[in-house]
Coordinates of C-alpha atoms in Angstrom, one line a residue:
M688 CA -4.4 6.9 -7.6
N689 CA -5.2 8.2 -11.0
A690 CA -7.5 5.7 -12.5
A691 CA -7.6 7.0 -16.1
F692 CA -5.8 3.8 -17.1
L693 CA -9.0 2.0 -16.6
Q694 CA -11.1 3.8 -19.2
V695 CA -10.5 1.1 -21.8
V696 CA -11.9 -1.6 -19.3
K697 CA -15.5 -2.1 -20.2
D698 CA -16.2 -4.6 -17.5
R699 CA -17.4 -2.6 -14.7
K700 CA -16.7 -5.1 -12.0
L701 CA -13.2 -5.8 -13.3
A702 CA -12.6 -2.0 -13.6
H703 CA -13.6 -1.7 -10.0
E704 CA -11.4 -4.5 -8.9
L705 CA -8.4 -3.0 -10.7
R706 CA -8.9 0.5 -9.3
Q707 CA -9.1 -1.0 -5.8
V708 CA -5.9 -2.9 -6.3
A709 CA -4.0 0.1 -7.8
D710 CA -5.2 2.3 -4.9
D711 CA -3.9 -0.4 -2.4
F712 CA -0.5 -0.6 -4.4
E713 CA -0.3 3.2 -4.1
I714 CA -1.1 3.2 -0.3
L715 CA 1.6 0.5 0.3
D716 CA 4.0 2.3 -1.9
F717 CA 4.4 -0.7 -4.2
F718 CA 4.6 1.4 -7.5
R719 CA 7.6 3.3 -6.1
Q720 CA 9.3 0.3 -4.6
Y721 CA 8.7 -2.3 -7.1
G722 CA 7.4 -0.6 -10.1
S723 CA 10.5 -1.3 -12.1
C724 CA 10.1 -5.0 -11.2
C725 CA 7.7 -6.0 -13.9
F726 CA 8.0 -9.8 -13.3
A727 CA 7.1 -9.4 -9.7
M728 CA 4.4 -6.7 -10.3
S729 CA 2.8 -8.9 -12.9
A730 CA 3.0 -12.0 -10.8
M731 CA 1.4 -10.2 -7.8
L732 CA -1.5 -8.7 -9.8
T733 CA -2.1 -12.2 -11.5
H734 CA -2.3 -13.9 -8.1
I735 CA -4.6 -11.2 -6.6
L736 CA -7.0 -11.3 -9.6
S737 CA -7.0 -15.1 -9.7
K738 CA -8.1 -15.2 -6.1
K739 CA -11.0 -12.9 -7.1
G740 CA -12.2 -15.4 -9.7
Y741 CA -10.7 -14.0 -12.9
A742 CA -8.7 -16.0 -15.5
A743 CA -5.3 -14.1 -15.1
R744 CA -1.9 -15.1 -16.2
V745 CA 1.5 -13.5 -16.7
Q746 CA 2.6 -12.9 -20.3
G747 CA 6.2 -12.3 -21.4
C748 CA 6.7 -9.7 -24.0
Y749 CA 8.4 -6.5 -24.7
A750 CA 7.1 -3.0 -25.5
E751 CA 7.9 0.0 -27.6
I752 CA 6.8 3.6 -27.5
T753 CA 6.9 5.2 -31.0
Q754 CA 6.6 8.9 -31.8
N755 CA 7.7 10.6 -34.9
N756 CA 10.7 8.8 -36.1
G757 CA 11.8 7.6 -32.6
V758 CA 11.3 4.5 -30.6
F759 CA 11.8 3.7 -26.9
Y760 CA 12.1 0.0 -26.0
I761 CA 11.0 -1.6 -22.8
G762 CA 12.4 -5.1 -22.4
F763 CA 13.7 -5.6 -26.0
K764 CA 16.7 -7.8 -26.8
G765 CA 19.9 -5.9 -26.6
F766 CA 18.4 -2.7 -24.8
S767 CA 19.3 -3.1 -21.2
H768 CA 20.3 -0.6 -18.7
E769 CA 22.4 -0.8 -15.6
Q770 CA 21.0 -3.3 -13.0
Q771 CA 18.2 -4.3 -15.3
K772 CA 17.3 -7.5 -17.2
E773 CA 16.1 -8.0 -20.8
G774 CA 12.4 -8.8 -21.0
H775 CA 9.1 -7.5 -19.8
A776 CA 6.0 -9.0 -18.3
V777 CA 2.3 -8.1 -18.2
C778 CA -0.9 -9.6 -16.7
I779 CA -3.5 -10.9 -19.2
V780 CA -7.0 -10.9 -17.8
D781 CA -9.8 -13.2 -19.2
E782 CA -7.8 -13.1 -22.6
Q783 CA -9.4 -9.7 -23.1
Y784 CA -7.3 -7.1 -21.3
L785 CA -3.5 -6.4 -20.9
I786 CA -2.7 -4.9 -17.6
D787 CA 0.8 -3.5 -17.1
F788 CA 1.8 -2.5 -13.5
G789 CA 5.5 -2.7 -14.2
L790 CA 6.2 0.8 -15.7
G791 CA 8.5 2.2 -13.2
T792 CA 11.5 2.2 -15.6
L793 CA 9.6 4.6 -17.8
R794 CA 9.2 7.0 -15.0
K795 CA 13.1 6.9 -14.6
F796 CA 14.2 7.1 -18.2
Y797 CA 11.2 8.3 -20.4
A798 CA 8.9 10.7 -18.4
E799 CA 8.8 11.2 -14.6
D800 CA 5.1 11.7 -14.7
F801 CA 4.5 8.5 -16.8
S802 CA 1.5 6.5 -15.5
H803 CA 2.1 3.8 -12.8
A804 CA -0.3 1.6 -14.7
L805 CA -1.8 1.0 -18.2
A806 CA -4.5 -1.2 -19.6
C807 CA -5.5 -2.1 -23.1
E808 CA -7.7 -4.6 -24.9
I809 CA -6.0 -7.5 -26.4
S810 CA -5.6 -7.0 -30.1
G811 CA -6.1 -10.7 -31.0
G812 CA -3.3 -10.5 -33.6
N813 CA 0.1 -11.9 -33.3
P814 CA 2.8 -10.6 -32.6
V815 CA 1.0 -7.5 -31.3
L816 CA -0.7 -8.1 -27.9
G817 CA -2.2 -4.6 -27.8
H818 CA -1.5 -0.9 -28.4
L819 CA -2.5 2.3 -26.7
E820 CA -2.3 6.0 -27.6
L821 CA -0.7 7.9 -24.8
D822 CA -1.5 11.4 -23.7
N823 CA 1.6 12.8 -25.5
G824 CA 0.5 11.4 -28.8
A825 CA 3.0 8.5 -28.8
I826 CA 1.8 5.0 -29.4
M827 CA 2.7 2.1 -26.9
T828 CA 2.7 -1.4 -28.3
W829 CA 3.1 -4.6 -26.5
R830 CA 4.7 -7.3 -28.7
T831 CA 5.5 -11.0 -28.6
D832 CA 7.7 -11.6 -31.6
W833 CA 10.5 -11.7 -29.1
I834 CA 10.1 -12.9 -25.6
S835 CA 13.2 -12.9 -23.3
P836 CA 14.2 -16.6 -22.3
I837 CA 14.7 -15.4 -18.8
V838 CA 11.1 -14.5 -18.1
S839 CA 10.0 -17.9 -16.7
T840 CA 13.3 -18.3 -14.9
K841 CA 13.0 -14.9 -13.1
L842 CA 9.4 -15.6 -12.3
E843 CA 10.4 -18.8 -10.6
H844 CA 13.4 -17.3 -8.7
Q845 CA 11.2 -14.4 -7.4
L846 CA 8.5 -16.7 -6.2
A847 CA 9.5 -16.6 -2.5
T848 CA 9.9 -12.8 -2.5
V849 CA 6.5 -12.4 -4.3
E850 CA 4.9 -14.6 -1.7
L851 CA 6.5 -12.5 1.1
I852 CA 5.1 -9.2 -0.5
L853 CA 1.7 -10.8 -1.0
N854 CA 1.6 -11.9 2.6
G855 CA 2.0 -8.3 3.6
Y856 CA -0.6 -7.2 1.2
D857 CA -3.0 -9.8 2.6
D858 CA -2.3 -8.3 6.2
F859 CA -3.1 -5.0 4.8
Q860 CA -6.4 -6.1 3.5
K861 CA -7.3 -7.5 6.9
N862 CA -6.2 -4.7 9.0
R863 CA -6.5 -1.7 6.5
M864 CA -7.4 0.9 9.3
A865 CA -4.7 -0.1 11.6
Y866 CA -2.1 0.2 8.8
L867 CA -3.3 3.6 7.7
V868 CA -3.1 4.9 11.3
K869 CA 0.4 3.4 11.7
K870 CA 1.5 5.0 8.3
L871 CA 0.0 8.3 9.4
F872 CA 2.3 8.4 12.5
A873 CA 5.3 6.5 11.2
G874 CA 5.6 8.2 7.9
E875 CA 7.1 6.7 4.7
N876 CA 6.6 2.9 4.2
T877 CA 9.3 0.3 4.8
P878 CA 9.6 -2.1 1.8
L879 CA 8.1 -5.6 2.6
A880 CA 10.9 -7.0 0.7
P881 CA 14.0 -5.2 -0.7
P882 CA 13.6 -4.1 -4.3
A883 CA 17.1 -5.3 -5.0
L884 CA 15.9 -8.9 -4.7
L885 CA 13.6 -8.4 -7.7
S886 CA 14.7 -8.3 -11.2
R887 CA 14.1 -4.9 -12.9
V888 CA 12.9 -4.6 -16.5
N889 CA 15.3 -3.0 -18.9
A890 CA 14.9 0.2 -20.9
K891 CA 17.3 2.6 -22.8
P892 CA 17.5 6.1 -21.7
Q893 CA 15.6 8.3 -24.2
A894 CA 18.5 10.6 -24.8
L895 CA 20.5 7.7 -26.1
L896 CA 17.8 6.0 -28.3
K897 CA 16.8 7.7 -31.5
T898 CA 16.1 4.7 -33.5
Q899 CA 14.4 5.0 -36.8
K900 CA 11.2 3.1 -37.3
S901 CA 12.8 1.2 -40.1
E902 CA 14.9 -0.6 -37.5
L903 CA 11.9 -2.0 -35.7
P904 CA 11.7 -5.8 -35.7
A905 CA 9.7 -7.1 -38.6
A906 CA 6.1 -8.4 -37.6
R907 CA 5.6 -12.1 -38.0
D908 CA 2.2 -13.7 -38.4

């Protein structure tokens, strides 16, 4: 797992924990299976970090990637793609860092090599949670001036499925070597829970979205 997303995390212990979780998610194929299910991914990460003693919570939001005069929305009102829901969710850790493990949609509609995970420091100013300069020079910003009303509902509806996936994750933690040996001989992983049961974050295909910056929602204090 490329851990470049952790460069902004100055807490060495937290950075180590996040790297381990990301590596485990990669081994278990969670990013491919559930990476577009931002609600579930954020809930799982929040649960795992909370058990490790961190103050972690799920935060509803939306995100935008701006470059030149174009903007690509993730989870913003009115920009939904087939089989996807409005809204986005991230994990907030110790009220200092934003961790986004639900970026699978960007790999489908924005860039195939987009990172599985991103991290940034909380900006401390509403409505911007945080912003990050990407490798391609674009700026990704997480915002809270609009939060989908379905975020809390989807989190509740997915609780049983998330618990099922986390049970599998816990089993992996206890029997890591046995799992790796089994995977070596069995090949590709079988999903612990069908991704279709989880709500997927929305995004608009890049080719269809060339919105001018002037059309961005106005910031509110």
